[in-house]
Amino acid sequence: MVRTYGCQMNEHDSERIAGLLEMDGLEQTDSFDDADVIVLNTCCIRENADNKLYGQLGNLKKLKEERPDLQIAVGGCLAQKDREIIQDKAPHVDVVFGTHNVARATGLLAEARISGPITEIIEESEVFPSALPVKRDASYAAWMTIQIGCDNSCAFCIVPAVRGREISRPYNELVREVEELAASGITEVTLLGQNVNSYGRDLTLKLRGGELPPDAEDLAGKVWVAGSHTARPLFSDLLRSVSEVEGIRRVRYTSPHPKDLRPETITAMAEVAEICEHLHLPLQSGSDEVLSAMHRGYTADRYLAKVHAARLEIVDLALSTDIIVGFPGESDSDFEKTLEVAAEARFDNAYTFVYSPRPGTQAAELVDKYVASSVASTRMERLRKVIERSSRLGNESRIGHSEEVIVEGRSKRDPNILTGRTRHNRLIHFPANRPIRAGSYAQVNVTAARTFNLMGELVEVTASPKHRTRIPVVAS
Ligand code: SAH
Ligand code: SF4
Ligand code: F3S
């Protein structure tokens, strides 16, 4: 079994690891007790992510004692960062591998079976692991990593240290992959990158640097005009090309960086029907001083101006964000500014985090400026209230609308209720008196709204998935 602790990119790596294990003849299981191989794909973005892993490894020790044949591997960002510490703290781990050698996961497990525990971490990816087999959870929606690493240096963030520099995958390869996904019945694709909207920056540099490489067309796709050497904002082109693939009905992307959000991307979102009207734009803080100390490269006004421009052009845009509370040096008045910007931006959803020092990052050095945790928690409470208010208002504004919904499955609480996602990525529940398969599209009238979800009435099913999903969703 493969367990994921981190972000969507981490999840996508897990899908690759599961694909490799399946090629080795293993079957996926959801239970530790049934597993012959357990892979923990770790995250280290905040301290609680570390703690969760060490807790889990502690639990697995007993299992390994009972079944010495059980193999345990730890991969992902925390493994990249903490390598030896993991084997020190948990000698029962068979393999430790990093973010750049996912492709080696099964090979290392086989080696460890013969020669004992192995740690193998490399600092740079030799090849982009796009060719690896993938075992996806859903049969109708897929994530596609279009870029790995991050070239920014946000003072709080460990990602550049564990994921390396930014590398974009060749344009044509991505389009081909989406064509294959669509042929297999996938209708929704989410483009992933830590700094997703700067996709192509490295490719452009490669194409501009003197001699054209032989694979120029493949790198830049159809937007490449041979000989003209024009740099293009490739991300918006990629959004368009992916949307043109037959069978693709919804395109999403995450996470863009506000400083790199270009007008072309907004225009593509406004013009192309397949690109969902949802922008996840991490704010982090509403205070210019804090933003500058974070090295975010924008001010609160600049952020709000981009939101305003996006709302003007994209009809009916939903907006979500990430915010950090208690960054070192954040004063009461800095925090008040975050509340003000949050209220003005009217976020439909926000992921809020208390700052967590990550050893090795710049902000972690600012020990004398750390905000007391009681202060940070009080601020967090206040921020949550502001977010919940705008989130509820955003949901209430949908009442009376007919929404296109992708059916995800049965509600956990009530099997007679189906759940789905609107184009805004809002969770919606609605009763259905007949079976509707996951991956179907339906029109649903919104009848009620809560802070975190909508309720609705089914109008009609507009499309069924091309392939049968293994588990039909039945509401009786
Ligand atoms: N690349 C993405 C986000 C990466 S991490 C971006 O730039 O938006 C996801 C979120 O975790 C960040 O947006 C940030 O809000 C939060 N985060 C990152 N490091 C953190 C830290 N040290 N403490 C608390 N939150 C953090
Ligand atoms: Fe981290 Fe900043 Fe890169 Fe996002 S853009 S991954 S927050 S360094
Ligand atoms: Fe965590 Fe690594 Fe993602 S640190 S958030 S799993 S890039």
Coordinates of C-alpha atoms in Angstrom, one line a residue, residues 52-472:
K52 CA 2.7 12.4 11.8
L53 CA 5.3 10.3 9.9
Y54 CA 7.4 9.4 13.0
G55 CA 4.2 8.5 14.8
Q56 CA 3.2 6.2 12.0
L57 CA 6.6 4.6 11.7
G58 CA 6.4 3.9 15.5
N59 CA 3.1 2.1 14.9
L60 CA 4.5 0.1 12.0
K61 CA 7.4 -1.2 14.1
K62 CA 5.2 -3.8 15.8
L63 CA 3.8 -5.0 12.5
K64 CA 7.3 -5.5 11.1
E65 CA 8.3 -7.5 14.2
E66 CA 5.3 -9.8 13.7
R67 CA 5.9 -10.1 10.0
P68 CA 9.6 -9.7 9.2
D69 CA 8.9 -10.1 5.4
L70 CA 6.9 -6.9 5.4
Q71 CA 8.9 -4.2 3.6
I72 CA 8.6 -0.6 4.6
A73 CA 9.8 2.2 2.3
V74 CA 9.8 6.0 3.1
G75 CA 9.9 8.4 0.1
G76 CA 9.0 12.0 -0.6
C77 CA 10.0 15.4 0.7
L78 CA 10.7 14.5 4.3
A79 CA 12.9 11.6 3.2
Q80 CA 14.8 14.0 0.8
K81 CA 15.4 16.3 3.8
D82 CA 15.9 14.0 6.7
R83 CA 17.4 10.9 5.0
E84 CA 19.7 9.5 7.8
I85 CA 17.4 10.7 10.6
I86 CA 14.7 8.4 9.3
Q87 CA 16.9 5.3 9.5
D88 CA 18.3 6.4 12.8
K89 CA 14.8 6.8 14.3
A90 CA 13.3 3.9 12.6
P91 CA 15.8 1.2 11.7
H92 CA 13.0 -1.1 10.7
V93 CA 12.5 0.9 7.5
D94 CA 13.9 -1.0 4.5
V95 CA 14.2 1.7 2.0
V96 CA 14.5 5.5 2.1
F97 CA 14.3 7.2 -1.3
G98 CA 13.8 10.9 -2.3
T99 CA 11.8 13.1 -4.6
H100 CA 14.2 12.7 -7.5
N101 CA 14.3 8.9 -7.7
V102 CA 10.7 7.8 -7.5
A103 CA 11.5 5.5 -10.5
R104 CA 13.9 3.5 -8.3
A105 CA 11.3 2.7 -5.6
T106 CA 10.7 -0.9 -6.7
G107 CA 14.3 -1.6 -7.6
L108 CA 15.5 -0.4 -4.2
L109 CA 12.9 -2.6 -2.5
A110 CA 14.2 -5.6 -4.4
E111 CA 17.8 -4.8 -3.5
A112 CA 16.9 -4.3 0.1
R113 CA 15.3 -7.8 0.2
I114 CA 18.7 -9.2 -0.6
S115 CA 21.2 -6.8 1.0
G116 CA 19.3 -5.1 3.9
P117 CA 18.2 -1.5 4.5
I118 CA 19.1 1.1 1.8
T119 CA 19.0 4.9 1.7
E120 CA 19.3 6.4 -1.7
I121 CA 18.7 10.1 -2.2
I122 CA 19.9 12.1 -5.2
E123 CA 20.0 15.8 -5.5
E124 CA 18.7 16.4 -9.1
S125 CA 16.3 14.4 -11.3
E126 CA 18.2 12.6 -14.0
V127 CA 15.1 12.3 -16.1
F128 CA 11.6 13.5 -15.6
P129 CA 9.6 10.5 -14.3
S130 CA 6.8 11.1 -16.8
A131 CA 7.1 7.7 -18.5
L132 CA 6.4 5.8 -15.3
P133 CA 3.2 3.8 -15.1
V134 CA 0.5 5.4 -13.1
K135 CA -2.2 3.9 -11.0
R136 CA -4.9 6.6 -10.6
D137 CA -7.5 6.6 -7.9
A138 CA -10.4 8.1 -10.0
S139 CA -11.2 7.0 -13.4
Y140 CA -12.6 10.3 -14.6
A141 CA -10.2 13.0 -13.2
A142 CA -6.4 13.1 -13.3
W143 CA -3.6 15.2 -12.1
M144 CA -0.7 15.9 -14.4
T145 CA 2.5 17.3 -13.1
I146 CA 3.7 19.8 -15.7
Q147 CA 6.6 21.1 -13.8
I148 CA 8.7 19.9 -10.9
G149 CA 10.7 22.0 -8.4
C150 CA 10.5 25.7 -7.6
D151 CA 12.9 28.6 -8.4
N152 CA 11.3 30.9 -5.9
S153 CA 12.7 31.4 -2.4
C154 CA 9.8 32.2 -0.1
A155 CA 11.5 32.7 3.3
F156 CA 9.2 30.2 5.0
C157 CA 9.2 27.4 2.5
I158 CA 11.2 24.1 2.4
V159 CA 9.9 23.1 -1.1
P160 CA 12.9 24.4 -3.1
A161 CA 15.3 22.6 -0.8
V162 CA 13.5 19.2 -1.2
R163 CA 12.1 19.5 -4.8
G164 CA 15.0 21.2 -6.5
R165 CA 15.0 23.7 -9.3
E166 CA 12.1 24.3 -11.6
I167 CA 12.0 22.0 -14.6
S168 CA 9.1 22.1 -17.1
R169 CA 8.0 19.0 -19.0
P170 CA 8.1 19.3 -22.8
Y171 CA 4.9 20.8 -24.1
N172 CA 4.1 18.2 -26.7
E173 CA 4.6 15.4 -24.2
L174 CA 2.0 17.0 -21.9
V175 CA -0.5 17.4 -24.7
R176 CA 0.0 13.8 -25.8
E177 CA -0.4 12.6 -22.2
V178 CA -3.7 14.5 -22.0
E179 CA -4.8 12.8 -25.2
E180 CA -4.1 9.5 -23.7
L181 CA -5.9 10.3 -20.5
A182 CA -8.9 11.5 -22.5
A183 CA -8.8 8.3 -24.6
S184 CA -9.0 6.3 -21.3
G185 CA -12.1 8.1 -20.2
I186 CA -10.6 11.0 -18.1
T187 CA -12.7 14.2 -18.6
E188 CA -11.1 16.5 -16.0
V189 CA -7.5 17.3 -15.7
T190 CA -5.6 19.4 -13.2
L191 CA -2.2 20.8 -14.2
L192 CA 0.2 20.7 -11.2
G193 CA 3.3 22.7 -10.3
Q194 CA 4.6 24.5 -7.3
N195 CA 4.7 27.6 -9.4
V196 CA 2.5 26.3 -12.2
N197 CA 2.0 29.5 -14.1
S198 CA 5.7 30.0 -14.7
Y199 CA 5.6 26.8 -16.7
G200 CA 7.8 27.0 -19.7
R201 CA 10.2 29.7 -18.4
D202 CA 13.1 27.2 -18.5
L203 CA 12.0 25.9 -21.9
T204 CA 11.9 29.4 -23.4
L205 CA 15.5 30.0 -22.1
K206 CA 16.6 26.8 -23.7
L207 CA 15.0 27.7 -27.0
R208 CA 16.4 31.2 -27.0
G209 CA 20.0 30.3 -26.2
G210 CA 21.6 30.3 -29.7
E211 CA 21.4 27.1 -31.6
L212 CA 18.0 25.5 -31.6
P213 CA 18.0 22.2 -29.9
P214 CA 16.8 19.3 -32.1
D215 CA 13.8 18.7 -30.0
A216 CA 12.7 22.4 -30.1
E217 CA 9.2 21.6 -31.5
D218 CA 8.6 19.0 -28.9
L219 CA 9.7 21.4 -26.1
A220 CA 7.5 24.3 -27.2
G221 CA 4.7 22.6 -29.0
K222 CA 2.6 24.2 -31.7
V223 CA 3.2 27.7 -30.5
W224 CA 6.8 27.5 -31.5
V225 CA 7.4 29.4 -34.7
A226 CA 10.6 28.0 -36.2
G227 CA 13.3 30.6 -36.6
S228 CA 11.5 33.5 -34.9
H229 CA 13.0 32.8 -31.4
T230 CA 10.1 34.5 -29.8
A231 CA 9.6 33.8 -26.1
R232 CA 6.0 32.9 -25.5
P233 CA 4.0 32.8 -22.2
L234 CA 3.7 29.1 -22.6
F235 CA 1.4 28.4 -19.6
S236 CA -1.7 30.1 -21.2
D237 CA -1.0 28.3 -24.5
L238 CA -0.7 25.0 -22.6
L239 CA -4.1 25.6 -20.9
R240 CA -5.6 26.2 -24.3
S241 CA -4.0 23.1 -26.0
V242 CA -5.0 20.9 -23.2
S243 CA -8.6 22.2 -23.4
E244 CA -8.7 21.4 -27.1
V245 CA -8.1 17.7 -26.5
E246 CA -11.3 15.9 -27.4
G247 CA -13.1 14.4 -24.5
I248 CA -11.6 16.9 -21.9
R249 CA -14.5 18.9 -20.3
R250 CA -12.7 20.5 -17.3
V251 CA -9.3 21.9 -16.9
R252 CA -7.9 23.2 -13.6
Y253 CA -4.5 24.2 -12.4
T254 CA -2.7 24.7 -9.1
S255 CA -0.8 26.6 -7.7
P256 CA -0.1 29.8 -9.6
H257 CA 2.1 32.4 -8.0
P258 CA 0.5 35.9 -7.9
K259 CA 3.6 37.6 -9.1
D260 CA 3.6 35.5 -12.3
L261 CA -0.1 35.6 -13.0
R262 CA -0.2 37.0 -16.5
P263 CA -3.1 38.7 -18.4
E264 CA -2.8 35.9 -21.0
T265 CA -3.7 33.3 -18.4
I266 CA -6.7 35.3 -17.3
T267 CA -7.8 35.7 -20.9
A268 CA -7.5 32.0 -21.6
M269 CA -9.6 31.3 -18.5
A270 CA -12.2 33.8 -19.7
E271 CA -12.3 32.6 -23.3
V272 CA -11.9 28.8 -23.0
A273 CA -15.1 27.0 -21.9
E274 CA -13.2 24.0 -20.6
I275 CA -11.0 26.0 -18.1
C276 CA -13.0 26.1 -14.8
E277 CA -13.8 29.5 -13.4
H278 CA -11.8 28.9 -10.3
L279 CA -8.6 30.6 -9.3
H280 CA -6.5 29.4 -6.4
L281 CA -4.2 32.3 -5.7
P282 CA -2.1 32.0 -2.5
L283 CA -2.0 35.4 -0.7
Q284 CA 0.1 34.3 2.4
S285 CA -0.3 37.7 4.1
G286 CA -2.1 41.0 3.6
S287 CA 0.8 43.1 5.0
D288 CA 3.3 44.5 2.6
E289 CA 6.0 44.3 5.3
V290 CA 5.4 40.6 5.9
L291 CA 5.1 39.9 2.2
S292 CA 8.4 41.5 1.6
A293 CA 10.0 39.6 4.5
M294 CA 8.5 36.5 2.9
H295 CA 10.1 37.4 -0.4
R296 CA 6.8 37.0 -2.2
G297 CA 7.4 39.6 -4.8
Y298 CA 4.1 41.4 -4.7
T299 CA 2.2 43.9 -2.4
A300 CA -1.3 43.5 -1.1
D301 CA -2.5 46.1 -3.6
R302 CA -0.9 44.3 -6.5
Y303 CA -2.5 41.1 -5.3
L304 CA -5.9 42.7 -5.1
A305 CA -5.4 44.4 -8.5
K306 CA -4.9 40.9 -10.1
V307 CA -8.0 39.6 -8.4
H308 CA -9.9 42.5 -9.6
A309 CA -8.7 42.1 -13.2
A310 CA -9.5 38.4 -13.1
R311 CA -13.0 39.1 -11.7
L312 CA -13.6 41.7 -14.4
E313 CA -12.7 39.3 -17.2
I314 CA -13.8 35.9 -16.0
V315 CA -17.5 35.8 -15.5
D316 CA -18.5 34.2 -12.2
L317 CA -15.0 33.5 -10.8
A318 CA -14.5 31.6 -7.6
L319 CA -11.4 32.5 -5.6
S320 CA -9.4 30.5 -3.1
T321 CA -6.1 31.0 -1.3
D322 CA -3.5 30.0 1.2
I323 CA -2.7 32.2 4.2
I324 CA 0.0 31.9 6.8
V325 CA -0.6 33.4 10.3
G326 CA 2.2 34.2 12.7
F327 CA 5.1 34.6 10.3
P328 CA 8.1 35.8 12.3
G329 CA 7.7 39.5 13.1
E330 CA 4.0 39.6 12.2
S331 CA 2.6 42.4 14.4
D332 CA -1.1 42.9 15.3
S333 CA -1.4 45.6 12.7
D334 CA 0.2 43.3 10.0
F335 CA -2.4 40.7 10.9
E336 CA -5.2 43.3 10.8
K337 CA -4.1 44.0 7.2
T338 CA -4.4 40.3 6.4
L339 CA -8.0 40.4 7.7
E340 CA -8.7 43.5 5.6
V341 CA -7.3 42.0 2.4
A342 CA -9.2 38.7 3.1
A343 CA -12.4 40.6 3.5
E344 CA -11.9 42.6 0.4
A345 CA -10.8 39.6 -1.7
R346 CA -14.0 37.7 -0.6
F347 CA -12.4 34.3 -0.7
D348 CA -14.6 31.3 -1.4
N349 CA -12.2 29.1 0.4
A350 CA -8.9 29.4 2.1
Y351 CA -6.3 27.0 3.5
T352 CA -5.0 28.7 6.6
F353 CA -1.8 27.7 8.3
V354 CA 0.0 28.7 11.5
Y355 CA 3.6 29.5 10.6
S356 CA 5.8 26.5 11.3
P357 CA 9.6 27.0 11.3
R358 CA 11.4 24.7 8.8
P359 CA 15.1 24.3 9.7
G360 CA 17.2 25.4 6.8
T361 CA 14.8 28.1 5.6
Q362 CA 15.5 31.8 6.0
A363 CA 12.6 32.6 8.2
A364 CA 13.5 29.8 10.6
E365 CA 16.6 31.9 11.6
L366 CA 14.5 34.8 12.8
V367 CA 14.0 33.1 16.2
D368 CA 13.8 36.4 18.2
K369 CA 10.9 37.4 16.0
Y370 CA 8.8 34.3 16.4
V371 CA 5.2 34.9 17.3
A372 CA 3.9 33.3 20.5
S373 CA 1.7 30.3 19.6
S374 CA -1.1 31.6 21.8
V375 CA -1.1 34.8 19.8
A376 CA -1.0 32.9 16.5
S377 CA -3.9 30.7 17.5
T378 CA -6.0 33.7 18.5
R379 CA -5.2 35.3 15.1
M380 CA -6.1 32.1 13.3
E381 CA -9.5 32.0 15.0
R382 CA -10.2 35.5 13.8
L383 CA -9.0 34.8 10.3
R384 CA -11.2 31.7 10.1
K385 CA -14.3 33.7 11.0
V386 CA -13.6 36.1 8.2
I387 CA -13.0 33.3 5.7
E388 CA -16.0 31.4 6.8
R389 CA -18.2 34.4 6.4
S390 CA -17.1 35.0 2.8
S391 CA -17.1 31.3 2.1
R392 CA -20.8 31.1 3.2
L393 CA -21.7 34.2 1.3
G394 CA -20.1 32.7 -1.8
N395 CA -22.0 29.5 -1.4
E396 CA -25.2 31.3 -0.7
S397 CA -24.8 33.3 -3.9
R398 CA -25.2 30.0 -5.8
I399 CA -28.7 29.4 -4.5
G400 CA -31.1 29.4 -7.5
H401 CA -28.3 28.6 -10.0
S402 CA -28.2 25.5 -12.1
E403 CA -24.6 24.1 -11.8
E404 CA -22.7 21.6 -13.9
V405 CA -21.6 18.9 -11.4
I406 CA -19.2 16.0 -11.8
V407 CA -20.5 13.1 -9.7
E408 CA -17.9 11.8 -7.3
G409 CA -19.8 9.2 -5.3
R410 CA -22.2 8.6 -2.4
S411 CA -22.2 10.8 0.6
K412 CA -20.5 9.2 3.5
R413 CA -23.3 10.2 5.9
D414 CA -26.3 9.2 3.8
P415 CA -26.0 6.7 0.9
N416 CA -29.2 8.2 -0.7
I417 CA -27.3 11.4 -1.3
L418 CA -24.7 11.8 -4.0
T419 CA -21.8 14.2 -3.8
G420 CA -20.1 16.1 -6.6
R421 CA -18.1 19.1 -7.5
T422 CA -19.2 22.2 -9.3
R423 CA -17.0 24.0 -11.8
H424 CA -16.0 26.3 -8.9
N425 CA -14.8 23.2 -7.1
R426 CA -17.6 23.6 -4.5
L427 CA -18.8 20.4 -2.8
I428 CA -22.5 19.7 -3.5
H429 CA -24.8 17.1 -2.2
F430 CA -28.1 16.1 -3.9
P431 CA -30.5 13.2 -3.6
A432 CA -30.9 10.9 -6.6
N433 CA -33.6 8.2 -7.0
R434 CA -31.6 6.2 -9.5
P435 CA -28.0 5.0 -9.9
I436 CA -25.6 7.6 -11.4
R437 CA -22.1 6.5 -12.0
A438 CA -19.1 8.4 -10.6
G439 CA -17.6 10.5 -13.4
S440 CA -21.0 11.4 -14.8
Y441 CA -21.9 15.1 -15.4
A442 CA -25.2 16.4 -14.2
Q443 CA -27.1 19.7 -14.0
V444 CA -28.1 20.3 -10.4
N445 CA -30.2 23.2 -9.1
V446 CA -28.7 24.7 -5.9
T447 CA -31.3 24.9 -3.2
A448 CA -29.4 25.6 0.0
A449 CA -25.9 26.6 1.1
R450 CA -23.7 26.0 4.1
T451 CA -20.2 27.3 4.9
F452 CA -18.5 24.4 3.3
N453 CA -21.0 22.9 0.8
L454 CA -24.1 23.2 -1.2
M455 CA -27.3 21.2 -1.4
G456 CA -29.2 20.8 -4.6
E457 CA -31.8 19.0 -6.8
L458 CA -30.9 16.9 -9.7
V459 CA -32.2 18.3 -13.0
E460 CA -30.7 15.9 -15.5
V461 CA -27.6 13.8 -16.2
T462 CA -25.9 15.3 -19.1
A463 CA -23.0 12.9 -19.7
S464 CA -22.0 9.4 -18.5
P465 CA -18.4 8.2 -18.2
K466 CA -17.0 6.6 -21.3
H467 CA -15.8 3.6 -19.3
R468 CA -17.5 1.7 -16.5
T469 CA -16.0 2.6 -13.2
R470 CA -15.2 -0.4 -11.1
I471 CA -17.5 0.6 -8.3
P472 CA -20.9 1.9 -9.5

